[in-house]
Short mmCIF file of C-alpha atoms and ligand atoms in Angstrom, two decimals:
data_model
loop_
_atom_site.label_atom_id
_atom_site.label_comp_id
_atom_site.label_asym_id
_atom_site.label_seq_id
_atom_site.Cartn_x
_atom_site.Cartn_y
_atom_site.Cartn_z
CA MET A 213 89.86 41.31 5.75
CA PRO A 214 90.38 40.91 9.29
CA VAL A 215 88.21 38.05 11.03
CA ALA A 216 85.19 39.83 12.75
CA ASN A 217 83.45 36.76 14.03
CA PRO A 218 84.78 35.91 17.23
CA GLN A 219 83.69 32.12 17.29
CA LEU A 220 85.08 31.80 13.77
CA LEU A 221 88.59 33.26 14.89
CA ALA A 222 88.74 31.34 18.01
CA GLU A 223 88.51 28.29 15.61
CA LYS A 224 90.98 29.43 13.35
CA ILE A 225 93.25 29.84 16.27
CA LEU A 226 92.42 26.23 17.60
CA GLU A 227 93.35 24.86 14.39
CA ARG A 228 96.68 26.75 14.40
CA LEU A 229 97.32 25.22 18.22
CA ARG A 230 96.45 21.71 17.53
CA ALA A 231 98.29 21.66 14.47
CA LYS A 232 101.41 21.98 16.10
CA PRO A 233 101.07 19.92 19.48
CA GLY A 234 103.50 20.87 22.15
CA GLN A 235 104.49 24.10 20.11
CA LEU A 236 104.35 27.45 21.71
CA LEU A 237 102.39 30.06 19.70
CA ASP A 238 102.88 33.65 19.78
CA PRO A 239 99.84 35.84 20.09
CA GLY A 240 101.65 38.63 17.95
CA LYS A 241 102.41 36.53 15.20
CA MET A 242 98.89 34.50 15.06
CA ALA A 243 97.88 38.45 14.77
CA LYS A 244 99.36 38.90 11.82
CA SER A 245 99.07 36.05 10.06
CA LEU A 246 94.91 36.06 11.11
CA ASN A 247 94.64 39.73 10.10
CA ALA A 248 93.64 40.25 13.49
CA ALA A 249 94.78 42.42 16.21
CA ARG A 250 96.73 40.93 19.25
CA GLU A 251 93.96 41.60 21.80
CA GLN A 252 91.63 39.78 19.66
CA ILE A 253 93.73 36.78 19.81
CA ILE A 254 94.04 37.05 23.78
CA GLU A 255 90.19 37.17 23.90
CA SER A 256 89.49 34.24 21.46
CA ILE A 257 91.83 32.33 23.53
CA ALA A 258 89.90 33.09 26.85
CA LEU A 259 86.98 32.29 24.76
CA LEU A 260 88.40 28.96 23.74
CA ARG A 261 89.03 28.51 27.52
CA SER A 262 85.28 29.08 28.11
CA TRP A 263 84.37 26.09 25.84
CA GLY A 264 86.44 23.88 28.00
CA TYR A 265 89.92 24.00 25.78
CA VAL A 266 92.78 23.80 28.05
CA ILE A 267 95.35 26.21 27.01
CA LYS A 268 98.37 26.78 28.81
CA ALA A 269 100.65 30.00 28.90
CA ASN A 270 104.11 30.57 29.48
CA HIS A 271 105.41 33.57 30.85
CA LYS A 272 106.28 35.27 27.82
CA ARG A 273 102.56 34.82 26.82
CA GLN A 274 102.80 32.16 24.20
CA TYR A 275 100.34 29.62 24.12
CA ARG A 276 100.17 25.81 23.88
CA PHE A 277 97.31 23.53 23.41
CA ILE A 278 96.92 20.89 26.27
CA ALA A 279 93.47 19.20 25.64
CA ALA A 280 89.92 19.69 24.06
CA PRO A 281 86.88 19.02 25.80
CA ASP A 282 84.76 15.77 25.85
CA SER A 283 81.68 18.06 25.49
CA PHE A 284 79.09 18.01 22.79
CA ILE A 285 79.93 21.74 21.25
CA SER A 286 80.01 22.32 17.53
CA THR A 287 83.42 23.07 17.02
CA GLU A 288 84.68 19.98 18.78
CA ILE A 289 82.07 17.60 16.74
CA SER A 290 83.23 19.34 13.43
CA TYR A 291 86.92 18.68 13.85
CA ARG A 292 88.31 16.27 11.75
CA LEU A 293 84.42 14.77 10.87
CA ARG A 294 84.61 12.63 8.31
CA THR A 295 81.37 13.37 6.62
CA ARG A 296 80.14 14.92 3.63
CA PHE A 297 76.83 16.01 4.53
CA ILE A 298 75.87 14.39 7.95
CA GLY A 299 76.72 16.41 11.26
CA LYS A 300 77.80 19.37 8.83
CA ARG A 301 75.25 21.66 10.23
CA ILE A 302 75.04 21.11 14.29
CA HIS A 303 72.40 22.57 16.61
CA ALA A 304 74.11 21.89 20.12
CA TYR A 305 72.59 22.38 23.62
CA GLN A 306 73.16 21.90 26.83
CA ALA A 307 69.39 20.85 27.67
CA VAL A 308 66.16 20.69 25.70
CA GLN A 309 63.19 18.48 26.39
CA SER A 310 63.88 16.17 23.44
CA THR A 311 66.04 16.63 20.31
CA ASN A 312 63.77 15.02 18.31
CA SER A 313 61.31 17.69 18.75
CA ILE A 314 63.84 20.27 17.96
CA ALA A 315 64.64 18.43 14.91
CA SER A 316 61.29 18.27 13.43
CA GLN A 317 60.83 22.40 13.92
CA LEU A 318 64.10 22.70 12.09
CA ALA A 319 62.92 20.16 9.33
CA THR A 320 59.56 22.12 9.07
CA ALA A 321 61.94 24.90 8.28
CA LYS A 322 63.70 23.21 5.59
CA ALA A 323 67.07 22.67 7.63
CA PRO A 324 69.71 20.90 5.23
CA GLU A 325 69.47 17.17 5.18
CA GLY A 326 72.12 15.91 7.72
CA THR A 327 71.69 18.78 10.29
CA LEU A 328 72.53 17.15 13.61
CA VAL A 329 70.50 18.39 17.02
CA ILE A 330 72.50 16.97 20.26
CA ALA A 331 72.10 18.19 23.43
CA GLU A 332 74.03 17.19 27.22
CA ARG A 333 71.12 16.40 28.85
CA GLN A 334 67.23 16.11 27.99
CA THR A 335 64.41 16.84 30.21
CA ARG A 336 61.77 15.09 28.46
CA GLY A 337 63.33 12.32 26.58
CA ARG A 338 61.31 10.19 24.48
CA GLY A 339 61.56 6.78 23.84
CA ARG A 340 59.55 4.53 21.62
CA LEU A 341 55.71 3.50 22.63
CA GLY A 342 55.63 6.66 24.84
CA ARG A 343 58.25 5.68 27.19
CA ASP A 344 60.44 8.17 28.53
CA TRP A 345 64.19 8.13 27.83
CA TYR A 346 66.44 8.68 30.75
CA SER A 347 68.82 11.35 29.74
CA PRO A 348 71.27 12.60 32.03
CA GLU A 349 74.17 14.75 31.54
CA LYS A 350 77.84 13.81 30.95
CA VAL A 351 77.57 10.11 30.26
CA GLY A 352 75.10 9.86 27.61
CA LEU A 353 74.66 10.67 23.99
CA TYR A 354 71.15 12.19 22.76
CA ALA A 355 70.98 12.84 19.16
CA SER A 356 68.81 13.67 16.15
CA ILE A 357 69.47 13.98 12.20
CA ILE A 358 67.01 15.54 9.77
CA LEU A 359 66.83 13.12 6.72
CA TYR A 360 64.77 13.90 3.28
CA PRO A 361 64.64 10.28 1.70
CA LYS A 362 63.20 9.76 -1.38
CA ILE A 363 61.10 6.80 -0.29
CA HIS A 364 57.80 5.82 0.44
CA PRO A 365 56.52 5.80 4.13
CA THR A 366 56.12 2.07 4.22
CA ALA A 367 59.75 1.79 3.78
CA ALA A 368 60.94 4.18 6.57
CA PRO A 369 61.32 1.31 9.30
CA GLY A 370 64.26 0.52 7.14
CA LEU A 371 65.97 3.85 8.16
CA SER A 372 65.82 2.56 11.82
CA LEU A 373 67.43 -0.54 11.09
CA MET A 374 70.14 1.23 9.12
CA THR A 375 70.94 3.26 12.01
CA ALA A 376 71.04 0.39 14.08
CA VAL A 377 73.46 -1.09 11.91
CA ALA A 378 75.61 2.22 12.49
CA LEU A 379 75.20 2.28 16.15
CA ALA A 380 76.21 -1.75 16.19
CA ASP A 381 79.30 -1.00 14.09
CA THR A 382 80.27 1.95 16.04
CA ILE A 383 80.32 0.23 19.33
CA GLY A 384 81.96 -2.74 17.55
CA SER A 385 84.60 -0.84 16.37
CA TYR A 386 85.73 -0.13 20.33
CA ASP A 387 86.26 -3.78 21.20
CA ASP A 388 85.42 -7.24 20.93
CA MET A 389 81.85 -7.00 22.30
CA GLU A 390 79.00 -8.97 21.82
CA VAL A 391 76.99 -6.24 19.93
CA LYS A 392 73.51 -7.41 18.85
CA ILE A 393 70.43 -5.90 17.47
CA LYS A 394 67.05 -6.51 19.07
CA TRP A 395 64.50 -5.97 15.98
CA PRO A 396 62.69 -3.19 15.70
CA ASN A 397 65.48 -0.68 17.15
CA ASP A 398 67.59 -1.43 20.01
CA VAL A 399 70.95 -2.19 20.25
CA LEU A 400 72.34 -4.43 23.00
CA VAL A 401 75.97 -5.68 24.04
CA SER A 402 75.81 -8.70 26.19
CA GLY A 403 72.04 -8.92 26.27
CA LEU A 404 71.46 -5.23 27.84
CA LYS A 405 70.06 -2.47 26.16
CA VAL A 406 72.96 0.22 25.06
CA ALA A 407 71.31 2.36 22.83
CA GLY A 408 67.58 3.10 21.64
CA ILE A 409 66.23 4.58 18.23
CA LEU A 410 63.28 6.87 17.64
CA THR A 411 62.41 7.47 14.29
CA GLU A 412 59.58 9.86 13.61
CA LEU A 413 58.20 10.85 10.26
CA SER A 414 56.14 13.62 8.50
CA ALA A 415 54.52 11.88 5.22
CA GLU A 416 51.49 12.11 3.14
CA LEU A 417 50.13 9.08 2.08
CA ASP A 418 52.66 8.14 -0.53
CA ARG A 419 55.56 10.72 0.05
CA ILE A 420 57.75 11.49 3.29
CA GLU A 421 58.32 15.03 3.92
CA TYR A 422 60.87 14.58 6.35
CA VAL A 423 62.31 12.19 8.89
CA ILE A 424 64.08 12.48 12.54
CA VAL A 425 66.34 9.55 13.43
CA GLY A 426 66.89 10.25 17.20
CA VAL A 427 69.38 7.99 19.13
CA GLY A 428 70.02 7.84 22.47
CA ILE A 429 73.46 5.94 23.70
CA ASN A 430 74.64 4.83 27.04
CA ILE A 431 77.99 5.68 26.82
CA ASN A 432 79.91 6.33 30.00
CA GLN A 433 77.71 5.09 32.64
CA THR A 434 79.18 2.81 35.23
CA ARG A 435 76.70 0.26 36.88
CA ALA A 436 75.66 2.50 39.69
CA ASP A 437 74.98 5.50 37.33
CA PHE A 438 71.86 3.30 36.20
CA PRO A 439 68.47 3.69 38.47
CA ASP A 440 67.44 0.97 40.11
CA ALA A 441 64.56 0.32 37.53
CA LEU A 442 66.97 0.05 34.58
CA LYS A 443 69.87 -1.74 36.20
CA SER A 444 68.82 -5.08 35.47
CA VAL A 445 68.14 -3.89 31.47
CA ALA A 446 70.36 -1.36 30.48
CA THR A 447 74.42 -1.30 29.89
CA SER A 448 76.71 0.99 28.65
CA VAL A 449 79.75 1.21 26.32
CA ARG A 450 82.12 1.68 29.07
CA ILE A 451 80.49 -1.24 30.79
CA GLY A 452 81.33 -3.30 27.87
CA THR A 453 85.18 -1.81 27.02
CA LYS A 454 85.98 -1.38 30.76
CA GLU A 455 87.48 1.92 29.70
CA LYS A 456 86.02 5.62 29.52
CA ILE A 457 84.80 6.46 26.01
CA ARG A 458 85.41 10.06 24.35
CA ARG A 459 82.25 10.83 23.60
CA VAL A 460 82.78 13.48 21.00
CA GLU A 461 84.67 10.54 19.21
CA PHE A 462 82.25 8.16 19.60
CA LEU A 463 79.64 10.92 18.03
CA GLN A 464 82.06 11.34 15.10
CA ARG A 465 82.34 7.74 14.57
CA PHE A 466 78.96 7.02 14.53
CA LEU A 467 77.76 9.81 12.04
CA ALA A 468 80.48 8.64 9.78
CA ASN A 469 79.01 5.06 9.81
CA PHE A 470 75.58 6.32 9.84
CA GLU A 471 76.52 8.66 6.66
CA LYS A 472 77.87 5.21 4.62
CA GLU A 473 74.77 3.19 5.60
CA TYR A 474 72.15 5.99 4.94
CA LEU A 475 73.94 6.07 1.62
CA VAL A 476 73.62 2.34 0.75
CA PHE A 477 70.35 2.38 1.92
CA LYS A 478 69.16 4.89 -0.71
CA LYS A 479 70.80 3.13 -3.14
CA SER A 480 69.79 -0.44 -2.88
CA GLY A 481 66.88 -0.01 -0.12
CA MET A 482 67.22 -2.84 2.37
CA LYS A 483 69.03 -5.42 0.40
CA GLU A 484 72.65 -4.62 1.49
CA THR A 485 71.14 -3.28 5.06
CA ARG A 486 69.46 -6.55 5.93
CA ARG A 487 72.64 -8.85 5.27
CA LYS A 488 73.86 -6.79 8.30
CA ILE A 489 71.23 -6.82 10.35
CA LEU A 490 71.29 -10.60 10.20
CA LYS A 491 74.47 -10.88 11.08
CA TYR A 492 73.81 -8.75 13.96
CA SER A 493 70.20 -10.14 15.08
CA TYR A 494 69.71 -11.02 18.54
CA LEU A 495 66.28 -12.34 17.88
CA GLN A 496 66.95 -15.00 14.86
CA ASN A 497 65.79 -18.31 15.83
CA LYS A 498 64.55 -17.09 19.24
CA GLU A 499 61.43 -18.01 20.40
CA ILE A 500 59.50 -14.69 21.12
CA ARG A 501 56.29 -12.83 22.01
CA LEU A 502 54.93 -9.94 20.14
CA LYS A 503 52.82 -7.41 22.12
CA LEU A 504 50.97 -5.48 19.25
CA GLY A 505 48.48 -3.47 21.39
CA ARG A 506 46.38 -5.45 23.51
CA LYS A 507 47.11 -8.62 21.22
CA THR A 508 50.23 -11.02 21.74
CA VAL A 509 51.60 -13.46 19.63
CA SER A 510 54.11 -16.09 19.93
CA GLY A 511 56.74 -17.45 17.41
CA VAL A 512 60.00 -18.15 16.29
CA VAL A 513 62.00 -15.62 14.57
CA ILE A 514 62.86 -16.97 11.01
CA ASP A 515 64.03 -13.54 9.17
CA ILE A 516 63.60 -10.10 8.79
CA ASP A 517 62.40 -9.34 5.24
CA GLU A 518 63.59 -6.62 2.77
CA THR A 519 60.89 -4.59 3.76
CA GLY A 520 62.07 -4.80 7.39
CA GLN A 521 59.65 -6.56 8.87
CA LEU A 522 59.98 -9.82 11.43
CA ILE A 523 58.94 -12.96 10.12
CA LEU A 524 57.52 -15.25 12.71
CA ASP A 525 56.98 -18.73 12.25
CA THR A 526 53.71 -19.45 14.43
CA LYS A 527 50.98 -21.92 15.16
CA ASP A 528 48.89 -20.54 12.31
CA GLY A 529 51.68 -20.41 9.83
CA ILE A 530 54.41 -17.71 8.68
CA MET A 531 53.63 -14.03 9.67
CA ALA A 532 55.06 -10.87 8.97
CA PHE A 533 55.02 -7.84 11.32
CA ASN A 534 56.44 -4.37 10.77
CA ALA A 535 56.02 -3.17 14.51
CA GLY A 536 55.66 -4.57 18.41
CA GLU A 537 57.48 -4.86 21.49
CA VAL A 538 59.31 -8.12 21.57
CA THR A 539 59.89 -10.26 24.65
CA THR A 540 61.97 -13.38 24.52
CA HIS A 541 60.94 -14.98 27.92
C1 BTN B 818 63.91 3.33 22.64
O1 BTN B 818 64.64 2.88 22.64
O2 BTN B 818 62.83 3.90 23.17
C2 BTN B 818 64.00 5.09 21.73
C3 BTN B 818 65.01 5.76 22.60
C4 BTN B 818 65.18 7.08 21.70
C5 BTN B 818 65.75 8.27 22.40
C6 BTN B 818 66.54 9.21 21.90
S1 BTN B 818 67.23 10.21 22.75
C7 BTN B 818 67.61 11.49 21.30
C8 BTN B 818 66.29 11.59 20.66
N1 BTN B 818 65.39 12.39 21.44
C9 BTN B 818 64.34 11.87 22.07
O3 BTN B 818 63.52 12.64 22.63
N2 BTN B 818 64.76 10.63 21.90
C10 BTN B 818 65.68 9.91 20.94
#
Protein backbone atom coordinates (compact mmCIF):
# COMPACT_ATOMS: atom_id res chain seq x y z
CA MET A 1 0.00 0.00 0.00
CA PRO A 2 1.50 3.37 -0.96
CA VAL A 3 1.70 5.97 1.81
CA ALA A 4 -1.05 8.36 0.78
CA ASN A 5 -0.91 10.85 3.63
CA PRO A 6 1.84 13.46 2.91
CA GLN A 7 2.40 14.14 6.63
CA LEU A 8 2.82 10.43 7.37
CA LEU A 9 5.19 10.00 4.45
CA ALA A 10 7.21 13.03 5.55
CA GLU A 11 7.48 11.56 9.06
CA LYS A 12 8.67 8.21 7.70
CA ILE A 13 11.31 9.91 5.59
CA LEU A 14 12.42 11.97 8.56
CA GLU A 15 12.74 8.81 10.63
CA ARG A 16 15.08 7.34 7.99
CA LEU A 17 17.13 10.48 7.58
CA ARG A 18 17.61 10.73 11.33
CA ALA A 19 18.36 7.05 11.79
CA LYS A 20 21.61 7.45 9.86
CA PRO A 21 22.99 10.87 10.77
CA GLY A 22 25.39 12.25 8.23
CA GLN A 23 24.53 9.60 5.67
CA LEU A 24 23.23 10.52 2.22
CA LEU A 25 19.89 8.97 1.27
CA ASP A 26 18.76 8.50 -2.29
CA PRO A 27 15.14 9.55 -3.08
CA GLY A 28 14.74 6.74 -5.62
CA LYS A 29 15.69 4.09 -3.06
CA MET A 30 13.53 5.69 -0.38
CA ALA A 31 10.63 5.75 -2.83
CA LYS A 32 11.00 2.03 -3.44
CA SER A 33 11.24 1.04 0.19
CA LEU A 34 8.37 3.32 1.21
CA ASN A 35 6.21 2.25 -1.71
CA ALA A 36 5.88 5.85 -2.93
CA ALA A 37 6.78 7.75 -6.07
CA ARG A 38 10.12 9.59 -6.27
CA GLU A 39 8.21 12.87 -6.75
CA GLN A 40 6.31 12.21 -3.54
CA ILE A 41 9.62 11.83 -1.70
CA ILE A 42 10.85 15.13 -3.09
CA GLU A 43 7.56 16.83 -2.15
CA SER A 44 7.79 15.41 1.35
CA ILE A 45 11.33 16.75 1.75
CA ALA A 46 9.96 20.17 0.77
CA LEU A 47 7.22 19.72 3.37
CA LEU A 48 9.77 18.84 6.07
CA ARG A 49 11.80 21.92 5.15
CA SER A 50 8.68 24.08 5.41
CA TRP A 51 8.29 22.78 8.99
CA GLY A 52 11.80 24.01 9.76
CA TYR A 53 13.90 20.86 9.29
CA VAL A 54 17.28 21.52 7.72
CA ILE A 55 17.89 18.88 5.05
CA LYS A 56 20.72 19.33 2.60
CA ALA A 57 20.89 17.87 -0.92
CA ASN A 58 24.04 17.20 -2.93
CA HIS A 59 24.40 17.56 -6.70
CA LYS A 60 22.94 14.06 -7.19
CA ARG A 61 19.87 15.08 -5.18
CA GLN A 62 20.72 12.78 -2.34
CA TYR A 63 19.57 14.06 1.02
CA ARG A 64 21.21 14.45 4.39
CA PHE A 65 19.59 15.42 7.70
CA ILE A 66 21.26 18.44 9.30
CA ALA A 67 19.05 19.81 12.07
CA ALA A 68 15.59 19.81 13.62
CA PRO A 69 13.67 23.00 14.45
CA ASP A 70 13.12 23.97 18.06
CA SER A 71 9.46 24.61 17.51
CA PHE A 72 6.38 22.98 18.94
CA ILE A 73 5.21 20.95 15.98
CA SER A 74 3.71 17.55 16.68
CA THR A 75 6.28 15.63 14.60
CA GLU A 76 9.13 17.01 16.68
CA ILE A 77 7.37 16.65 20.03
CA SER A 78 6.54 12.99 19.28
CA TYR A 79 10.04 12.11 18.12
CA ARG A 80 11.43 9.78 20.79
CA LEU A 81 8.89 10.97 23.37
CA ARG A 82 9.16 8.54 26.26
CA THR A 83 5.61 8.46 27.62
CA ARG A 84 2.76 5.99 27.49
CA PHE A 85 -0.20 8.35 27.26
CA ILE A 86 0.77 11.91 28.14
CA GLY A 87 1.36 13.89 24.93
CA LYS A 88 0.47 10.98 22.66
CA ARG A 89 -2.25 13.15 21.09
CA ILE A 90 -1.04 16.63 20.24
CA HIS A 91 -2.87 19.77 19.15
CA ALA A 92 -0.14 22.26 18.25
CA TYR A 93 -0.85 25.84 17.21
CA GLN A 94 1.08 28.93 16.20
CA ALA A 95 -1.19 31.23 18.20
CA VAL A 96 -4.26 30.74 20.37
CA GLN A 97 -6.04 32.84 22.97
CA SER A 98 -5.40 30.28 25.70
CA THR A 99 -4.33 26.63 25.48
CA ASN A 100 -6.46 25.93 28.59
CA SER A 101 -9.59 27.11 26.77
CA ILE A 102 -8.88 24.89 23.75
CA ALA A 103 -8.14 21.94 26.03
CA SER A 104 -11.50 22.47 27.80
CA GLN A 105 -13.33 22.30 24.49
CA LEU A 106 -11.45 19.12 23.56
CA ALA A 107 -12.15 17.54 26.96
CA THR A 108 -15.85 18.32 26.60
CA ALA A 109 -15.68 16.40 23.31
CA LYS A 110 -13.96 13.53 25.21
CA ALA A 111 -10.42 13.82 23.83
CA PRO A 112 -8.23 11.02 25.22
CA GLU A 113 -6.52 11.41 28.57
CA GLY A 114 -3.08 12.94 28.19
CA THR A 115 -3.99 15.02 25.13
CA LEU A 116 -1.57 17.94 24.89
CA VAL A 117 -2.52 21.39 23.63
CA ILE A 118 0.44 23.62 22.93
CA ALA A 119 0.97 26.99 21.25
CA GLU A 120 3.96 29.07 20.24
CA ARG A 121 2.19 32.09 21.70
CA GLN A 122 -1.03 33.01 23.47
CA THR A 123 -2.95 36.20 22.88
CA ARG A 124 -4.97 35.88 26.10
CA GLY A 125 -2.91 33.58 28.28
CA ARG A 126 -4.54 33.25 31.68
CA GLY A 127 -2.85 33.14 35.06
CA ARG A 128 -4.26 32.46 38.51
CA LEU A 129 -6.56 34.91 40.27
CA GLY A 130 -7.79 36.40 36.99
CA ARG A 131 -4.36 37.63 35.95
CA ASP A 132 -2.88 37.54 32.44
CA TRP A 133 -0.02 35.25 31.54
CA TYR A 134 2.51 37.01 29.33
CA SER A 135 3.04 34.57 26.45
CA PRO A 136 5.49 35.80 23.79
CA GLU A 137 6.63 33.46 21.00
CA LYS A 138 9.97 31.65 20.61
CA VAL A 139 11.07 31.89 24.25
CA GLY A 140 8.33 30.32 26.35
CA LEU A 141 6.31 27.14 26.66
CA TYR A 142 2.52 27.29 26.97
CA ALA A 143 0.79 23.96 27.24
CA SER A 144 -2.29 22.27 28.67
CA ILE A 145 -2.86 18.61 29.44
CA ILE A 146 -6.26 16.91 29.66
CA LEU A 147 -6.83 14.48 32.54
CA TYR A 148 -9.79 12.42 33.78
CA PRO A 149 -8.70 11.44 37.28
CA LYS A 150 -11.11 9.42 39.38
CA ILE A 151 -10.60 11.54 42.46
CA HIS A 152 -12.84 13.69 44.62
CA PRO A 153 -12.90 17.37 43.52
CA THR A 154 -11.41 18.39 46.90
CA ALA A 155 -8.28 16.37 46.01
CA ALA A 156 -7.73 18.34 42.78
CA PRO A 157 -5.24 20.86 44.27
CA GLY A 158 -2.90 17.88 44.58
CA LEU A 159 -2.72 17.82 40.78
CA SER A 160 -1.23 21.32 40.75
CA LEU A 161 1.30 20.27 43.35
CA MET A 162 2.30 17.10 41.49
CA THR A 163 2.68 19.21 38.34
CA ALA A 164 4.93 21.57 40.29
CA VAL A 165 7.06 18.58 41.31
CA ALA A 166 7.33 17.44 37.67
CA LEU A 167 8.34 20.96 36.65
CA ALA A 168 10.88 21.29 39.45
CA ASP A 169 12.41 17.89 38.58
CA THR A 170 12.59 18.90 34.91
CA ILE A 171 14.23 22.26 35.58
CA GLY A 172 16.58 20.65 38.09
CA SER A 173 17.65 18.08 35.49
CA TYR A 174 19.41 20.85 33.53
CA ASP A 175 21.78 22.20 36.07
CA ASP A 176 22.49 22.53 39.72
CA MET A 177 19.94 25.29 40.18
CA GLU A 178 18.08 26.26 43.31
CA VAL A 179 14.60 25.15 42.24
CA LYS A 180 11.76 25.64 44.71
CA ILE A 181 8.00 25.22 44.76
CA LYS A 182 6.06 28.10 46.22
CA TRP A 183 2.67 26.83 47.37
CA PRO A 184 0.16 26.57 45.82
CA ASN A 185 1.59 26.42 42.30
CA ASP A 186 4.58 28.55 41.43
CA VAL A 187 7.99 27.24 40.56
CA LEU A 188 10.94 29.46 41.43
CA VAL A 189 14.59 29.54 40.53
CA SER A 190 16.79 31.58 42.87
CA GLY A 191 13.63 33.07 44.41
CA LEU A 192 12.16 34.31 41.10
CA LYS A 193 9.19 32.83 39.24
CA VAL A 194 10.14 30.57 36.34
CA ALA A 195 6.84 28.74 35.83
CA GLY A 196 3.19 28.88 36.82
CA ILE A 197 0.39 26.35 36.81
CA LEU A 198 -3.29 26.95 36.19
CA THR A 199 -5.41 23.91 37.01
CA GLU A 200 -9.03 24.17 35.97
CA LEU A 201 -11.71 21.56 36.39
CA SER A 202 -15.17 20.71 35.35
CA ALA A 203 -16.83 18.83 38.18
CA GLU A 204 -20.00 17.93 39.99
CA LEU A 205 -20.07 18.05 43.78
CA ASP A 206 -18.53 14.62 44.18
CA ARG A 207 -17.13 13.77 40.76
CA ILE A 208 -14.60 15.29 38.41
CA GLU A 209 -15.58 15.37 34.75
CA TYR A 210 -12.17 16.56 33.55
CA VAL A 211 -9.13 18.52 34.66
CA ILE A 212 -7.01 20.83 32.55
CA VAL A 213 -3.49 21.37 33.82
CA GLY A 214 -2.00 24.44 32.13
CA VAL A 215 1.67 25.29 32.48
CA GLY A 216 3.47 28.43 31.45
CA ILE A 217 7.26 28.23 31.59
CA ASN A 218 9.83 30.91 30.94
CA ILE A 219 12.50 29.01 29.08
CA ASN A 220 14.75 31.09 26.88
CA GLN A 221 14.11 34.66 27.99
CA THR A 222 17.11 36.80 28.78
CA ARG A 223 16.68 39.46 31.46
CA ALA A 224 16.15 42.09 28.76
CA ASP A 225 13.27 40.08 27.27
CA PHE A 226 11.00 40.54 30.30
CA PRO A 227 8.75 43.60 30.37
CA ASP A 228 9.60 46.07 33.17
CA ALA A 229 6.73 44.93 35.38
CA LEU A 230 8.16 41.38 35.45
CA LYS A 231 11.90 42.11 35.59
CA SER A 232 12.16 41.97 39.38
CA VAL A 233 9.91 38.92 39.87
CA ALA A 234 10.53 36.61 36.89
CA THR A 235 13.37 34.50 35.63
CA SER A 236 13.88 31.82 32.97
CA VAL A 237 15.52 28.42 32.77
CA ARG A 238 18.10 29.97 30.46
CA ILE A 239 19.02 32.66 33.00
CA GLY A 240 19.49 29.86 35.53
CA THR A 241 21.62 27.60 33.34
CA LYS A 242 23.33 30.39 31.37
CA GLU A 243 22.68 28.32 28.26
CA LYS A 244 19.99 28.40 25.61
CA ILE A 245 17.63 25.47 26.12
CA ARG A 246 16.08 23.32 23.40
CA ARG A 247 12.40 23.87 24.23
CA VAL A 248 11.17 20.67 22.59
CA GLU A 249 13.56 18.63 24.68
CA PHE A 250 12.45 20.45 27.81
CA LEU A 251 8.84 19.63 26.95
CA GLN A 252 9.65 15.95 26.40
CA ARG A 253 11.46 15.71 29.72
CA PHE A 254 8.56 17.48 31.42
CA LEU A 255 5.92 15.20 29.86
CA ALA A 256 7.83 12.12 31.02
CA ASN A 257 8.17 13.51 34.56
CA PHE A 258 4.53 14.59 34.54
CA GLU A 259 3.35 11.11 33.58
CA LYS A 260 5.49 9.55 36.29
CA GLU A 261 4.17 11.90 39.00
CA TYR A 262 0.58 11.57 37.80
CA LEU A 263 0.73 7.78 38.03
CA VAL A 264 2.18 8.00 41.54
CA PHE A 265 -0.51 10.50 42.51
CA LYS A 266 -3.28 8.27 41.13
CA LYS A 267 -1.91 5.28 43.02
CA SER A 268 -1.05 6.79 46.39
CA GLY A 269 -2.61 10.25 46.45
CA MET A 270 -0.53 12.99 47.99
CA LYS A 271 1.53 10.67 50.20
CA GLU A 272 4.54 10.38 47.89
CA THR A 273 3.99 13.75 46.20
CA ARG A 274 3.98 15.51 49.58
CA ARG A 275 7.42 14.15 50.42
CA LYS A 276 8.80 15.79 47.29
CA ILE A 277 6.82 19.00 47.80
CA LEU A 278 8.36 19.37 51.23
CA LYS A 279 11.82 18.79 49.76
CA TYR A 280 11.23 21.65 47.29
CA SER A 281 9.13 23.87 49.57
CA TYR A 282 10.09 27.53 49.36
CA LEU A 283 7.82 28.52 52.22
CA GLN A 284 8.74 25.94 54.85
CA ASN A 285 9.38 27.67 58.20
CA LYS A 286 8.92 31.10 56.62
CA GLU A 287 6.84 33.88 58.09
CA ILE A 288 4.19 34.67 55.47
CA ARG A 289 1.04 36.63 54.78
CA LEU A 290 -1.78 34.76 53.05
CA LYS A 291 -4.36 36.84 51.22
CA LEU A 292 -7.81 35.24 51.04
CA GLY A 293 -10.11 37.61 49.22
CA ARG A 294 -10.28 40.67 51.48
CA LYS A 295 -8.85 38.90 54.50
CA THR A 296 -5.15 38.44 55.23
CA VAL A 297 -3.74 35.89 57.66
CA SER A 298 -0.17 35.94 58.97
CA GLY A 299 1.76 33.01 60.32
CA VAL A 300 4.67 30.64 59.97
CA VAL A 301 4.42 27.79 57.45
CA ILE A 302 4.85 24.52 59.29
CA ASP A 303 3.63 21.97 56.75
CA ILE A 304 1.76 21.05 53.59
CA ASP A 305 -0.63 18.25 54.48
CA GLU A 306 -1.78 15.20 52.55
CA THR A 307 -4.64 17.06 50.89
CA GLY A 308 -2.22 19.76 49.70
CA GLN A 309 -3.33 22.34 52.29
CA LEU A 310 -0.90 24.87 53.67
CA ILE A 311 -0.58 24.57 57.45
CA LEU A 312 0.10 27.85 59.23
CA ASP A 313 1.01 28.53 62.81
CA THR A 314 -0.96 31.75 63.44
CA LYS A 315 -1.67 33.84 66.54
CA ASP A 316 -5.06 32.10 66.67
CA GLY A 317 -3.54 28.60 66.54
CA ILE A 318 -2.71 26.09 63.81
CA MET A 319 -4.80 26.64 60.67
CA ALA A 320 -5.10 24.91 57.27
CA PHE A 321 -5.68 26.68 53.96
CA ASN A 322 -6.45 25.28 50.52
CA ALA A 323 -6.06 28.51 48.50
CA GLY A 324 -4.76 32.04 48.67
CA GLU A 325 -1.96 34.30 47.62
CA VAL A 326 1.25 34.21 49.59
CA THR A 327 3.65 37.07 50.21
CA THR A 328 6.83 36.55 52.16
CA HIS A 329 7.64 40.16 53.05
C1 LIG B 1 0.00 31.48 37.20
O1 LIG B 1 1.10 31.38 37.72
O2 LIG B 1 -0.73 32.45 37.43
C2 LIG B 1 -0.48 30.38 36.28
C3 LIG B 1 -0.03 30.62 34.87
C4 LIG B 1 -0.47 29.54 33.90
C5 LIG B 1 -0.20 29.89 32.46
C6 LIG B 1 -0.48 28.77 31.54
S1 LIG B 1 0.18 29.04 29.93
C7 LIG B 1 -0.68 27.67 29.30
C8 LIG B 1 -2.04 27.66 29.97
N1 LIG B 1 -2.97 28.47 29.21
C9 LIG B 1 -3.35 29.55 29.89
O3 LIG B 1 -4.13 30.43 29.46
N2 LIG B 1 -2.77 29.57 31.08
C10 LIG B 1 -1.94 28.41 31.30
